[in-house]
mmCIF file with all atom_site columns, C-alpha atoms in Angstrom:
data_model
loop_
_atom_site.group_PDB
_atom_site.id
_atom_site.type_symbol
_atom_site.label_atom_id
_atom_site.label_alt_id
_atom_site.label_comp_id
_atom_site.label_asym_id
_atom_site.label_entity_id
_atom_site.label_seq_id
_atom_site.pdbx_PDB_ins_code
_atom_site.Cartn_x
_atom_site.Cartn_y
_atom_site.Cartn_z
_atom_site.occupancy
_atom_site.B_iso_or_equiv
_atom_site.pdbx_formal_charge
_atom_site.auth_seq_id
_atom_site.auth_comp_id
_atom_site.auth_asym_id
_atom_site.auth_atom_id
_atom_site.pdbx_PDB_model_num
ATOM 1   C CA . GLU A 1 1   ? -13.682 0.334   8.605   1.00 54.00 ? 6   GLU A CA 1
ATOM 2   C CA . ALA A 1 2   ? -11.084 3.068   8.077   1.00 56.00 ? 7   ALA A CA 1
ATOM 3   C CA . ASP A 1 3   ? -12.342 6.612   7.575   1.00 91.00 ? 8   ASP A CA 1
ATOM 4   C CA . ILE A 1 4   ? -10.277 7.710   4.630   1.00 96.00 ? 9   ILE A CA 1
ATOM 5   C CA . TYR A 1 5   ? -11.882 8.927   1.459   1.00 96.00 ? 10  TYR A CA 1
ATOM 6   C CA . GLN A 1 6   ? -10.605 9.588   -2.021  1.00 97.00 ? 11  GLN A CA 1
ATOM 7   C CA . THR A 1 7   ? -12.451 11.460  -4.732  1.00 97.00 ? 12  THR A CA 1
ATOM 8   C CA . PRO A 1 8   ? -13.074 11.015  -7.535  1.00 97.00 ? 13  PRO A CA 1
ATOM 9   C CA . ARG A 1 9   ? -12.944 7.222   -7.874  1.00 95.00 ? 14  ARG A CA 1
ATOM 10  C CA . TYR A 1 10  ? -12.501 7.469   -11.635 1.00 96.00 ? 15  TYR A CA 1
ATOM 11  C CA . LEU A 1 11  ? -11.384 10.399  -13.757 1.00 97.00 ? 16  LEU A CA 1
ATOM 12  C CA . VAL A 1 12  ? -10.886 10.660  -17.505 1.00 97.00 ? 17  VAL A CA 1
ATOM 13  C CA . ILE A 1 13  ? -9.372  13.944  -18.547 1.00 97.00 ? 18  ILE A CA 1
ATOM 14  C CA . GLY A 1 14  ? -7.722  15.521  -21.563 1.00 97.00 ? 19  GLY A CA 1
ATOM 15  C CA . THR A 1 15  ? -4.018  16.270  -21.918 1.00 97.00 ? 20  THR A CA 1
ATOM 16  C CA . GLY A 1 16  ? -2.953  19.610  -20.503 1.00 96.00 ? 21  GLY A CA 1
ATOM 17  C CA . LYS A 1 17  ? -5.728  19.914  -17.928 1.00 96.00 ? 22  LYS A CA 1
ATOM 18  C CA . LYS A 1 18  ? -5.044  20.723  -14.293 1.00 97.00 ? 23  LYS A CA 1
ATOM 19  C CA . ILE A 1 19  ? -6.456  18.190  -11.838 1.00 96.00 ? 24  ILE A CA 1
ATOM 20  C CA . THR A 1 20  ? -6.612  17.752  -8.093  1.00 97.00 ? 25  THR A CA 1
ATOM 21  C CA . LEU A 1 21  ? -7.141  14.384  -6.459  1.00 98.00 ? 26  LEU A CA 1
ATOM 22  C CA . GLU A 1 22  ? -8.710  14.655  -3.039  1.00 98.00 ? 27  GLU A CA 1
ATOM 23  C CA . CYS A 1 23  ? -7.851  12.628  0.042   1.00 98.00 ? 28  CYS A CA 1
ATOM 24  C CA . SER A 1 24  ? -9.528  13.188  3.386   1.00 98.00 ? 29  SER A CA 1
ATOM 25  C CA . GLN A 1 25  ? -9.373  11.309  6.679   1.00 97.00 ? 30  GLN A CA 1
ATOM 26  C CA . THR A 1 26  ? -11.309 11.629  9.911   1.00 96.00 ? 31  THR A CA 1
ATOM 27  C CA . MET A 1 27  ? -8.932  9.657   12.131  1.00 94.00 ? 32  MET A CA 1
ATOM 28  C CA . GLY A 1 28  ? -6.707  12.569  13.103  1.00 94.00 ? 33  GLY A CA 1
ATOM 29  C CA . HIS A 1 29  ? -3.605  10.798  11.800  1.00 94.00 ? 34  HIS A CA 1
ATOM 30  C CA . ASP A 1 30  ? -0.510  12.920  11.294  1.00 93.00 ? 35  ASP A CA 1
ATOM 31  C CA . LYS A 1 31  ? 1.156   10.726  8.672   1.00 93.00 ? 36  LYS A CA 1
ATOM 32  C CA . MET A 1 32  ? -0.301  10.584  5.192   1.00 95.00 ? 37  MET A CA 1
ATOM 33  C CA . TYR A 1 33  ? 1.025   9.091   1.967   1.00 95.00 ? 38  TYR A CA 1
ATOM 34  C CA . TRP A 1 34  ? 0.361   9.062   -1.779  1.00 96.00 ? 39  TRP A CA 1
ATOM 35  C CA . TYR A 1 35  ? 1.227   5.988   -3.809  1.00 95.00 ? 40  TYR A CA 1
ATOM 36  C CA . GLN A 1 36  ? 1.101   5.439   -7.556  1.00 95.00 ? 41  GLN A CA 1
ATOM 37  C CA . GLN A 1 37  ? 0.240   1.983   -8.845  1.00 94.00 ? 42  GLN A CA 1
ATOM 38  C CA . ASP A 1 38  ? -0.049  0.731   -12.415 1.00 91.00 ? 43  ASP A CA 1
ATOM 39  C CA . PRO A 1 39  ? -2.474  -2.209  -12.930 1.00 84.00 ? 44  PRO A CA 1
ATOM 40  C CA . GLY A 1 40  ? -1.101  -5.420  -11.469 1.00 82.00 ? 45  GLY A CA 1
ATOM 41  C CA . MET A 1 41  ? 2.102   -3.746  -10.379 1.00 87.00 ? 46  MET A CA 1
ATOM 42  C CA . GLU A 1 42  ? 3.741   -2.656  -7.142  1.00 88.00 ? 47  GLU A CA 1
ATOM 43  C CA . LEU A 1 43  ? 3.061   0.541   -5.245  1.00 91.00 ? 48  LEU A CA 1
ATOM 44  C CA . HIS A 1 44  ? 5.474   3.441   -5.545  1.00 91.00 ? 49  HIS A CA 1
ATOM 45  C CA . LEU A 1 45  ? 5.604   6.158   -2.888  1.00 91.00 ? 50  LEU A CA 1
ATOM 46  C CA . ILE A 1 46  ? 5.403   9.585   -4.539  1.00 93.00 ? 51  ILE A CA 1
ATOM 47  C CA . HIS A 1 47  ? 4.654   11.941  -1.610  1.00 95.00 ? 52  HIS A CA 1
ATOM 48  C CA . TYR A 1 48  ? 4.325   11.827  2.154   1.00 93.00 ? 53  TYR A CA 1
ATOM 49  C CA . SER A 1 49  ? 3.553   14.138  5.041   1.00 94.00 ? 54  SER A CA 1
ATOM 50  C CA . TYR A 1 50  ? 4.210   13.892  8.757   1.00 92.00 ? 55  TYR A CA 1
ATOM 51  C CA . GLY A 1 51  ? 1.810   16.643  9.695   1.00 94.00 ? 56  GLY A CA 1
ATOM 52  C CA . VAL A 1 52  ? 0.488   20.082  8.846   1.00 96.00 ? 57  VAL A CA 1
ATOM 53  C CA . ASN A 1 53  ? 2.853   22.071  6.611   1.00 96.00 ? 58  ASN A CA 1
ATOM 54  C CA . SER A 1 54  ? 5.116   19.033  6.200   1.00 94.00 ? 59  SER A CA 1
ATOM 55  C CA . THR A 1 55  ? 5.467   17.449  2.751   1.00 95.00 ? 60  THR A CA 1
ATOM 56  C CA . GLU A 1 56  ? 8.247   15.354  1.252   1.00 92.00 ? 61  GLU A CA 1
ATOM 57  C CA . LYS A 1 57  ? 8.836   13.707  -2.094  1.00 91.00 ? 62  LYS A CA 1
ATOM 58  C CA . GLY A 1 58  ? 8.784   9.941   -2.154  1.00 88.00 ? 63  GLY A CA 1
ATOM 59  C CA . ASP A 1 59  ? 11.019  7.403   -3.809  1.00 81.00 ? 64  ASP A CA 1
ATOM 60  C CA . LEU A 1 60  ? 9.442   7.698   -7.262  1.00 83.00 ? 65  LEU A CA 1
ATOM 61  C CA . SER A 1 61  ? 9.860   11.011  -8.998  1.00 81.00 ? 66  SER A CA 1
ATOM 62  C CA . SER A 1 62  ? 6.504   12.558  -9.796  1.00 85.00 ? 67  SER A CA 1
ATOM 63  C CA . GLU A 1 63  ? 5.430   15.756  -11.522 1.00 90.00 ? 68  GLU A CA 1
ATOM 64  C CA . SER A 1 64  ? 2.569   16.084  -9.057  1.00 94.00 ? 69  SER A CA 1
ATOM 65  C CA . THR A 1 65  ? 2.566   18.333  -6.001  1.00 95.00 ? 70  THR A CA 1
ATOM 66  C CA . VAL A 1 66  ? 0.845   18.029  -2.634  1.00 97.00 ? 71  VAL A CA 1
ATOM 67  C CA . SER A 1 67  ? -0.156  20.302  0.223   1.00 97.00 ? 72  SER A CA 1
ATOM 68  C CA . ARG A 1 68  ? -1.032  19.725  3.884   1.00 98.00 ? 73  ARG A CA 1
ATOM 69  C CA . ILE A 1 69  ? -2.778  22.770  5.250   1.00 97.00 ? 74  ILE A CA 1
ATOM 70  C CA . ARG A 1 70  ? -5.095  20.757  7.492   1.00 97.00 ? 75  ARG A CA 1
ATOM 71  C CA . THR A 1 71  ? -4.476  17.454  9.256   1.00 96.00 ? 76  THR A CA 1
ATOM 72  C CA . GLU A 1 72  ? -7.441  15.768  7.609   1.00 97.00 ? 77  GLU A CA 1
ATOM 73  C CA . HIS A 1 73  ? -6.758  16.852  4.039   1.00 98.00 ? 78  HIS A CA 1
ATOM 74  C CA . PHE A 1 74  ? -3.894  15.864  1.686   1.00 98.00 ? 79  PHE A CA 1
ATOM 75  C CA . PRO A 1 75  ? -4.715  16.785  -1.927  1.00 98.00 ? 80  PRO A CA 1
ATOM 76  C CA . LEU A 1 76  ? -2.517  15.895  -4.900  1.00 97.00 ? 81  LEU A CA 1
ATOM 77  C CA . THR A 1 77  ? -2.346  18.227  -7.903  1.00 97.00 ? 82  THR A CA 1
ATOM 78  C CA . LEU A 1 78  ? -1.166  17.763  -11.470 1.00 95.00 ? 83  LEU A CA 1
ATOM 79  C CA . GLU A 1 79  ? -0.737  21.155  -13.162 1.00 95.00 ? 84  GLU A CA 1
ATOM 80  C CA . SER A 1 80  ? -0.770  19.742  -16.698 1.00 95.00 ? 85  SER A CA 1
ATOM 81  C CA . ALA A 1 81  ? -1.922  16.165  -17.103 1.00 95.00 ? 86  ALA A CA 1
ATOM 82  C CA . ARG A 1 82  ? -0.234  13.912  -19.661 1.00 95.00 ? 87  ARG A CA 1
ATOM 83  C CA . PRO A 1 83  ? -1.003  10.352  -20.847 1.00 96.00 ? 88  PRO A CA 1
ATOM 84  C CA . SER A 1 84  ? 2.041   9.147   -18.875 1.00 94.00 ? 89  SER A CA 1
ATOM 85  C CA . HIS A 1 85  ? 0.186   10.168  -15.696 1.00 95.00 ? 90  HIS A CA 1
ATOM 86  C CA . THR A 1 86  ? -2.446  7.498   -16.361 1.00 96.00 ? 91  THR A CA 1
ATOM 87  C CA . SER A 1 87  ? -2.383  5.263   -13.300 1.00 96.00 ? 92  SER A CA 1
ATOM 88  C CA . GLN A 1 88  ? -4.115  4.504   -10.010 1.00 96.00 ? 93  GLN A CA 1
ATOM 89  C CA . TYR A 1 89  ? -3.343  6.866   -7.127  1.00 97.00 ? 94  TYR A CA 1
ATOM 90  C CA . LEU A 1 90  ? -3.736  5.552   -3.591  1.00 96.00 ? 95  LEU A CA 1
ATOM 91  C CA . CYS A 1 91  ? -3.817  7.677   -0.458  1.00 97.00 ? 96  CYS A CA 1
ATOM 92  C CA . ALA A 1 92  ? -2.969  6.219   2.953   1.00 95.00 ? 97  ALA A CA 1
ATOM 93  C CA . THR A 1 93  ? -2.681  7.315   6.576   1.00 95.00 ? 98  THR A CA 1
ATOM 94  C CA . GLN A 1 94  ? -0.883  6.023   9.604   1.00 91.00 ? 99  GLN A CA 1
ATOM 95  C CA . GLY A 1 95  ? -1.541  6.738   13.258  1.00 86.00 ? 100 GLY A CA 1
ATOM 96  C CA . THR A 1 96  ? 1.134   5.947   15.804  1.00 80.00 ? 101 THR A CA 1
ATOM 97  C CA . ALA A 1 97  ? 4.541   4.731   14.746  1.00 71.00 ? 102 ALA A CA 1
ATOM 98  C CA . ASN A 1 98  ? 4.973   1.120   13.690  1.00 76.00 ? 103 ASN A CA 1
ATOM 99  C CA . THR A 1 99  ? 1.289   0.458   13.168  1.00 86.00 ? 104 THR A CA 1
ATOM 100 C CA . GLU A 1 100 ? -0.657  -0.377  10.065  1.00 90.00 ? 105 GLU A CA 1
ATOM 101 C CA . ALA A 1 101 ? -1.529  1.943   7.214   1.00 92.00 ? 106 ALA A CA 1
ATOM 102 C CA . PHE A 1 102 ? -5.111  2.658   6.194   1.00 94.00 ? 107 PHE A CA 1
ATOM 103 C CA . PHE A 1 103 ? -5.815  3.088   2.501   1.00 95.00 ? 108 PHE A CA 1
ATOM 104 C CA . GLY A 1 104 ? -8.466  4.888   0.547   1.00 96.00 ? 109 GLY A CA 1
ATOM 105 C CA . GLN A 1 105 ? -10.212 3.177   -2.361  1.00 95.00 ? 110 GLN A CA 1
ATOM 106 C CA . GLY A 1 106 ? -7.983  4.926   -4.860  1.00 96.00 ? 111 GLY A CA 1
ATOM 107 C CA . THR A 1 107 ? -8.491  7.221   -7.845  1.00 97.00 ? 112 THR A CA 1
ATOM 108 C CA . ARG A 1 108 ? -8.067  5.663   -11.256 1.00 96.00 ? 113 ARG A CA 1
ATOM 109 C CA . LEU A 1 109 ? -6.843  8.427   -13.557 1.00 97.00 ? 114 LEU A CA 1
ATOM 110 C CA . THR A 1 110 ? -6.866  8.195   -17.335 1.00 97.00 ? 115 THR A CA 1
ATOM 111 C CA . VAL A 1 111 ? -5.378  11.023  -19.388 1.00 97.00 ? 116 VAL A CA 1
ATOM 112 C CA . VAL A 1 112 ? -6.348  10.974  -23.050 1.00 97.00 ? 117 VAL A CA 1
ATOM 113 C CA . SER B 2 1   ? 14.592  -0.134  -6.141  1.00 41.00 ? 779 SER B CA 1
ATOM 114 C CA . GLN B 2 2   ? 11.733  -1.443  -4.055  1.00 47.00 ? 780 GLN B CA 1
ATOM 115 C CA . GLN B 2 3   ? 12.534  -3.117  -0.763  1.00 60.00 ? 781 GLN B CA 1
ATOM 116 C CA . GLY B 2 4   ? 10.434  -6.230  -1.106  1.00 69.00 ? 782 GLY B CA 1
ATOM 117 C CA . GLU B 2 5   ? 9.937   -8.885  -3.671  1.00 81.00 ? 783 GLU B CA 1
ATOM 118 C CA . GLU B 2 6   ? 7.205   -11.451 -3.496  1.00 85.00 ? 784 GLU B CA 1
ATOM 119 C CA . ASP B 2 7   ? 7.277   -14.969 -4.747  1.00 88.00 ? 785 ASP B CA 1
ATOM 120 C CA . PRO B 2 8   ? 5.468   -16.368 -6.605  1.00 93.00 ? 786 PRO B CA 1
ATOM 121 C CA . GLN B 2 9   ? 4.185   -13.523 -8.764  1.00 92.00 ? 787 GLN B CA 1
ATOM 122 C CA . ALA B 2 10  ? 0.967   -15.440 -9.373  1.00 95.00 ? 788 ALA B CA 1
ATOM 123 C CA . LEU B 2 11  ? -0.618  -18.476 -7.753  1.00 96.00 ? 789 LEU B CA 1
ATOM 124 C CA . SER B 2 12  ? -3.708  -20.435 -8.703  1.00 97.00 ? 790 SER B CA 1
ATOM 125 C CA . ILE B 2 13  ? -5.155  -23.053 -6.339  1.00 96.00 ? 791 ILE B CA 1
ATOM 126 C CA . GLN B 2 14  ? -8.367  -24.933 -5.656  1.00 97.00 ? 792 GLN B CA 1
ATOM 127 C CA . GLU B 2 15  ? -10.738 -23.913 -2.894  1.00 97.00 ? 793 GLU B CA 1
ATOM 128 C CA . GLY B 2 16  ? -9.810  -25.649 0.362   1.00 97.00 ? 794 GLY B CA 1
ATOM 129 C CA . GLU B 2 17  ? -6.093  -25.807 -0.422  1.00 97.00 ? 795 GLU B CA 1
ATOM 130 C CA . ASN B 2 18  ? -3.460  -23.792 1.422   1.00 97.00 ? 796 ASN B CA 1
ATOM 131 C CA . ALA B 2 19  ? -1.729  -20.856 -0.238  1.00 97.00 ? 797 ALA B CA 1
ATOM 132 C CA . THR B 2 20  ? 1.802   -19.825 0.652   1.00 97.00 ? 798 THR B CA 1
ATOM 133 C CA . MET B 2 21  ? 3.507   -16.697 -0.575  1.00 96.00 ? 799 MET B CA 1
ATOM 134 C CA . ASN B 2 22  ? 6.932   -15.380 0.291   1.00 96.00 ? 800 ASN B CA 1
ATOM 135 C CA . CYS B 2 23  ? 8.463   -11.958 0.670   1.00 94.00 ? 801 CYS B CA 1
ATOM 136 C CA . SER B 2 24  ? 12.132  -11.026 0.665   1.00 93.00 ? 802 SER B CA 1
ATOM 137 C CA . TYR B 2 25  ? 13.521  -7.650  1.656   1.00 91.00 ? 803 TYR B CA 1
ATOM 138 C CA . LYS B 2 26  ? 16.887  -5.970  1.566   1.00 88.00 ? 804 LYS B CA 1
ATOM 139 C CA . THR B 2 27  ? 17.561  -3.842  4.637   1.00 85.00 ? 805 THR B CA 1
ATOM 140 C CA . SER B 2 28  ? 16.892  -4.039  8.362   1.00 86.00 ? 806 SER B CA 1
ATOM 141 C CA . ILE B 2 29  ? 13.303  -3.525  9.423   1.00 86.00 ? 807 ILE B CA 1
ATOM 142 C CA . ASN B 2 30  ? 11.241  -2.484  12.407  1.00 85.00 ? 808 ASN B CA 1
ATOM 143 C CA . ASN B 2 31  ? 8.258   -4.532  11.342  1.00 89.00 ? 809 ASN B CA 1
ATOM 144 C CA . LEU B 2 32  ? 6.786   -6.272  8.311   1.00 92.00 ? 810 LEU B CA 1
ATOM 145 C CA . GLN B 2 33  ? 3.156   -6.109  7.310   1.00 94.00 ? 811 GLN B CA 1
ATOM 146 C CA . TRP B 2 34  ? 0.960   -7.987  4.867   1.00 96.00 ? 812 TRP B CA 1
ATOM 147 C CA . TYR B 2 35  ? -1.820  -6.331  2.916   1.00 96.00 ? 813 TYR B CA 1
ATOM 148 C CA . ARG B 2 36  ? -4.529  -7.554  0.592   1.00 97.00 ? 814 ARG B CA 1
ATOM 149 C CA . GLN B 2 37  ? -5.817  -5.728  -2.478  1.00 96.00 ? 815 GLN B CA 1
ATOM 150 C CA . ASN B 2 38  ? -8.942  -6.661  -4.368  1.00 93.00 ? 816 ASN B CA 1
ATOM 151 C CA . SER B 2 39  ? -8.882  -5.743  -8.036  1.00 87.00 ? 817 SER B CA 1
ATOM 152 C CA . GLY B 2 40  ? -8.817  -1.981  -8.553  1.00 80.00 ? 818 GLY B CA 1
ATOM 153 C CA . ARG B 2 41  ? -9.333  -1.178  -4.866  1.00 87.00 ? 819 ARG B CA 1
ATOM 154 C CA . GLY B 2 42  ? -7.288  0.121   -1.961  1.00 90.00 ? 820 GLY B CA 1
ATOM 155 C CA . LEU B 2 43  ? -5.175  -2.075  0.279   1.00 94.00 ? 821 LEU B CA 1
ATOM 156 C CA . VAL B 2 44  ? -6.456  -3.650  3.476   1.00 95.00 ? 822 VAL B CA 1
ATOM 157 C CA . HIS B 2 45  ? -4.124  -4.478  6.331   1.00 95.00 ? 823 HIS B CA 1
ATOM 158 C CA . LEU B 2 46  ? -4.007  -8.157  7.292   1.00 97.00 ? 824 LEU B CA 1
ATOM 159 C CA . ILE B 2 47  ? -1.294  -8.682  9.873   1.00 96.00 ? 825 ILE B CA 1
ATOM 160 C CA . LEU B 2 48  ? 1.812   -7.042  11.339  1.00 94.00 ? 826 LEU B CA 1
ATOM 161 C CA . ILE B 2 49  ? 4.836   -8.894  12.675  1.00 95.00 ? 827 ILE B CA 1
ATOM 162 C CA . ARG B 2 50  ? 7.595   -7.101  14.559  1.00 92.00 ? 828 ARG B CA 1
ATOM 163 C CA . SER B 2 51  ? 11.271  -7.746  13.977  1.00 91.00 ? 829 SER B CA 1
ATOM 164 C CA . ASN B 2 52  ? 11.599  -9.569  17.324  1.00 94.00 ? 830 ASN B CA 1
ATOM 165 C CA . GLU B 2 53  ? 8.741   -11.950 16.513  1.00 96.00 ? 831 GLU B CA 1
ATOM 166 C CA . ARG B 2 54  ? 9.097   -15.156 14.525  1.00 97.00 ? 832 ARG B CA 1
ATOM 167 C CA . GLU B 2 55  ? 5.503   -16.226 13.961  1.00 98.00 ? 833 GLU B CA 1
ATOM 168 C CA . LYS B 2 56  ? 2.063   -14.753 14.216  1.00 97.00 ? 834 LYS B CA 1
ATOM 169 C CA . HIS B 2 57  ? -1.463  -16.055 13.625  1.00 96.00 ? 835 HIS B CA 1
ATOM 170 C CA . SER B 2 58  ? -4.724  -14.346 12.782  1.00 96.00 ? 836 SER B CA 1
ATOM 171 C CA . GLY B 2 59  ? -7.672  -16.555 11.899  1.00 97.00 ? 837 GLY B CA 1
ATOM 172 C CA . ARG B 2 60  ? -6.693  -18.537 8.781   1.00 97.00 ? 838 ARG B CA 1
ATOM 173 C CA . LEU B 2 61  ? -3.515  -16.488 8.345   1.00 98.00 ? 839 LEU B CA 1
ATOM 174 C CA . ARG B 2 62  ? -0.090  -17.493 9.581   1.00 98.00 ? 840 ARG B CA 1
ATOM 175 C CA . VAL B 2 63  ? 2.923   -15.251 9.083   1.00 98.00 ? 841 VAL B CA 1
ATOM 176 C CA . THR B 2 64  ? 6.548   -16.124 9.743   1.00 98.00 ? 842 THR B CA 1
ATOM 177 C CA . LEU B 2 65  ? 9.549   -13.843 9.807   1.00 97.00 ? 843 LEU B CA 1
ATOM 178 C CA . ASP B 2 66  ? 13.202  -14.794 9.452   1.00 97.00 ? 844 ASP B CA 1
ATOM 179 C CA . THR B 2 67  ? 15.307  -11.678 9.921   1.00 95.00 ? 845 THR B CA 1
ATOM 180 C CA . SER B 2 68  ? 18.549  -13.588 9.314   1.00 95.00 ? 846 SER B CA 1
ATOM 181 C CA . LYS B 2 69  ? 17.333  -14.454 5.818   1.00 95.00 ? 847 LYS B CA 1
ATOM 182 C CA . LYS B 2 70  ? 15.417  -11.194 5.416   1.00 94.00 ? 848 LYS B CA 1
ATOM 183 C CA . SER B 2 71  ? 12.300  -13.074 4.438   1.00 95.00 ? 849 SER B CA 1
ATOM 184 C CA . SER B 2 72  ? 8.705   -13.606 5.484   1.00 96.00 ? 850 SER B CA 1
ATOM 185 C CA . SER B 2 73  ? 5.950   -15.958 4.436   1.00 97.00 ? 851 SER B CA 1
ATOM 186 C CA . LEU B 2 74  ? 2.179   -15.692 4.502   1.00 97.00 ? 852 LEU B CA 1
ATOM 187 C CA . LEU B 2 75  ? 0.135   -18.873 4.708   1.00 98.00 ? 853 LEU B CA 1
ATOM 188 C CA . ILE B 2 76  ? -3.600  -18.840 4.063   1.00 98.00 ? 854 ILE B CA 1
ATOM 189 C CA . THR B 2 77  ? -5.168  -22.099 5.172   1.00 98.00 ? 855 THR B CA 1
ATOM 190 C CA . ALA B 2 78  ? -8.350  -23.633 3.759   1.00 97.00 ? 856 ALA B CA 1
ATOM 191 C CA . SER B 2 79  ? -8.563  -20.997 1.039   1.00 97.00 ? 857 SER B CA 1
ATOM 192 C CA . ARG B 2 80  ? -11.875 -19.701 -0.275  1.00 97.00 ? 858 ARG B CA 1
ATOM 193 C CA . ALA B 2 81  ? -12.849 -18.125 -3.578  1.00 96.00 ? 859 ALA B CA 1
ATOM 194 C CA . ALA B 2 82  ? -13.234 -14.844 -1.675  1.00 96.00 ? 860 ALA B CA 1
ATOM 195 C CA . ASP B 2 83  ? -9.489  -14.930 -0.898  1.00 97.00 ? 861 ASP B CA 1
ATOM 196 C CA . THR B 2 84  ? -8.798  -14.177 -4.576  1.00 97.00 ? 862 THR B CA 1
ATOM 197 C CA . ALA B 2 85  ? -6.790  -10.936 -4.501  1.00 97.00 ? 863 ALA B CA 1
ATOM 198 C CA . SER B 2 86  ? -3.272  -9.551  -4.672  1.00 96.00 ? 864 SER B CA 1
ATOM 199 C CA . TYR B 2 87  ? -1.182  -9.803  -1.524  1.00 96.00 ? 865 TYR B CA 1
ATOM 200 C CA . PHE B 2 88  ? 1.631   -7.380  -0.719  1.00 95.00 ? 866 PHE B CA 1
ATOM 201 C CA . CYS B 2 89  ? 4.233   -7.306  1.989   1.00 94.00 ? 867 CYS B CA 1
ATOM 202 C CA . ALA B 2 90  ? 5.400   -3.955  3.303   1.00 92.00 ? 868 ALA B CA 1
ATOM 203 C CA . THR B 2 91  ? 8.381   -3.149  5.440   1.00 89.00 ? 869 THR B CA 1
ATOM 204 C CA . VAL B 2 92  ? 9.012   -0.246  7.748   1.00 79.00 ? 870 VAL B CA 1
ATOM 205 C CA . SER B 2 93  ? 12.622  0.633   8.431   1.00 70.00 ? 871 SER B CA 1
ATOM 206 C CA . PRO B 2 94  ? 13.871  1.421   11.922  1.00 67.00 ? 872 PRO B CA 1
ATOM 207 C CA . SER B 2 95  ? 15.331  4.682   10.653  1.00 67.00 ? 873 SER B CA 1
ATOM 208 C CA . GLY B 2 96  ? 12.393  6.674   11.890  1.00 60.00 ? 874 GLY B CA 1
ATOM 209 C CA . THR B 2 97  ? 11.097  7.814   8.536   1.00 65.00 ? 875 THR B CA 1
ATOM 210 C CA . TYR B 2 98  ? 7.938   5.674   8.904   1.00 68.00 ? 876 TYR B CA 1
ATOM 211 C CA . LYS B 2 99  ? 7.867   5.092   5.167   1.00 77.00 ? 877 LYS B CA 1
ATOM 212 C CA . TYR B 2 100 ? 6.282   1.870   3.984   1.00 84.00 ? 878 TYR B CA 1
ATOM 213 C CA . ILE B 2 101 ? 8.103   0.046   1.205   1.00 84.00 ? 879 ILE B CA 1
ATOM 214 C CA . PHE B 2 102 ? 5.863   -2.376  -0.645  1.00 88.00 ? 880 PHE B CA 1
ATOM 215 C CA . GLY B 2 103 ? 6.824   -5.549  -2.436  1.00 85.00 ? 881 GLY B CA 1
ATOM 216 C CA . THR B 2 104 ? 5.855   -6.518  -5.956  1.00 87.00 ? 882 THR B CA 1
ATOM 217 C CA . GLY B 2 105 ? 2.813   -8.549  -4.870  1.00 92.00 ? 883 GLY B CA 1
ATOM 218 C CA . THR B 2 106 ? 1.483   -12.063 -5.370  1.00 95.00 ? 884 THR B CA 1
ATOM 219 C CA . ARG B 2 107 ? -1.719  -12.436 -7.378  1.00 95.00 ? 885 ARG B CA 1
ATOM 220 C CA . LEU B 2 108 ? -3.710  -15.277 -5.834  1.00 97.00 ? 886 LEU B CA 1
ATOM 221 C CA . LYS B 2 109 ? -6.608  -16.908 -7.613  1.00 97.00 ? 887 LYS B CA 1
ATOM 222 C CA . VAL B 2 110 ? -8.712  -19.436 -5.722  1.00 97.00 ? 888 VAL B CA 1
ATOM 223 C CA . LEU B 2 111 ? -10.867 -21.584 -7.963  1.00 96.00 ? 889 LEU B CA 1
ATOM 224 C CA . ALA B 2 112 ? -14.259 -22.723 -6.671  1.00 91.00 ? 890 ALA B CA 1
#
């Protein structure tokens, strides 16, 4: 079983609040990814990182930001949550090139 | 737009029957992967097929790849109720960015 953890699993928060979604992995993988997925829909890449101090925006524009200060940690932050941010956020890692991705269980965010 | 599209979008079969789902993609790839997602959870890697491979087996799974048609199929034989999930294909381009591009998914329901 992959050692990648996301917290919290569920979060309901009011509009305007700042939130940070945590993603941690113990596999020592350099590559990490954040995906956004609405229920029953496809995954959209919103951020990725190839290692410490490396972050890039993904294919879907997102108001969130990420940081990669340590290899094992890739948190995602929303400075001011809005109802349009309601979605599931999935974190993933990859080891060597051209191998599979490992996913966390996801954080289901609801902004009211 | 997303790289992959899956067909059908939804599939409902009886336990014991075979399930086939297809994935089409748009650009050249290094490899293609299939993932499974149980409702509201993260994705789990099933099988990876490289661009120079045409067929691959893993237990009850059989994957084919036709790079000339830019398509792949996933066959699940002797399906079980526990196979009920969404199935996604993901492609990795040879450009070196290591980004996964996911398809739209097929929602499979296996009736007991």
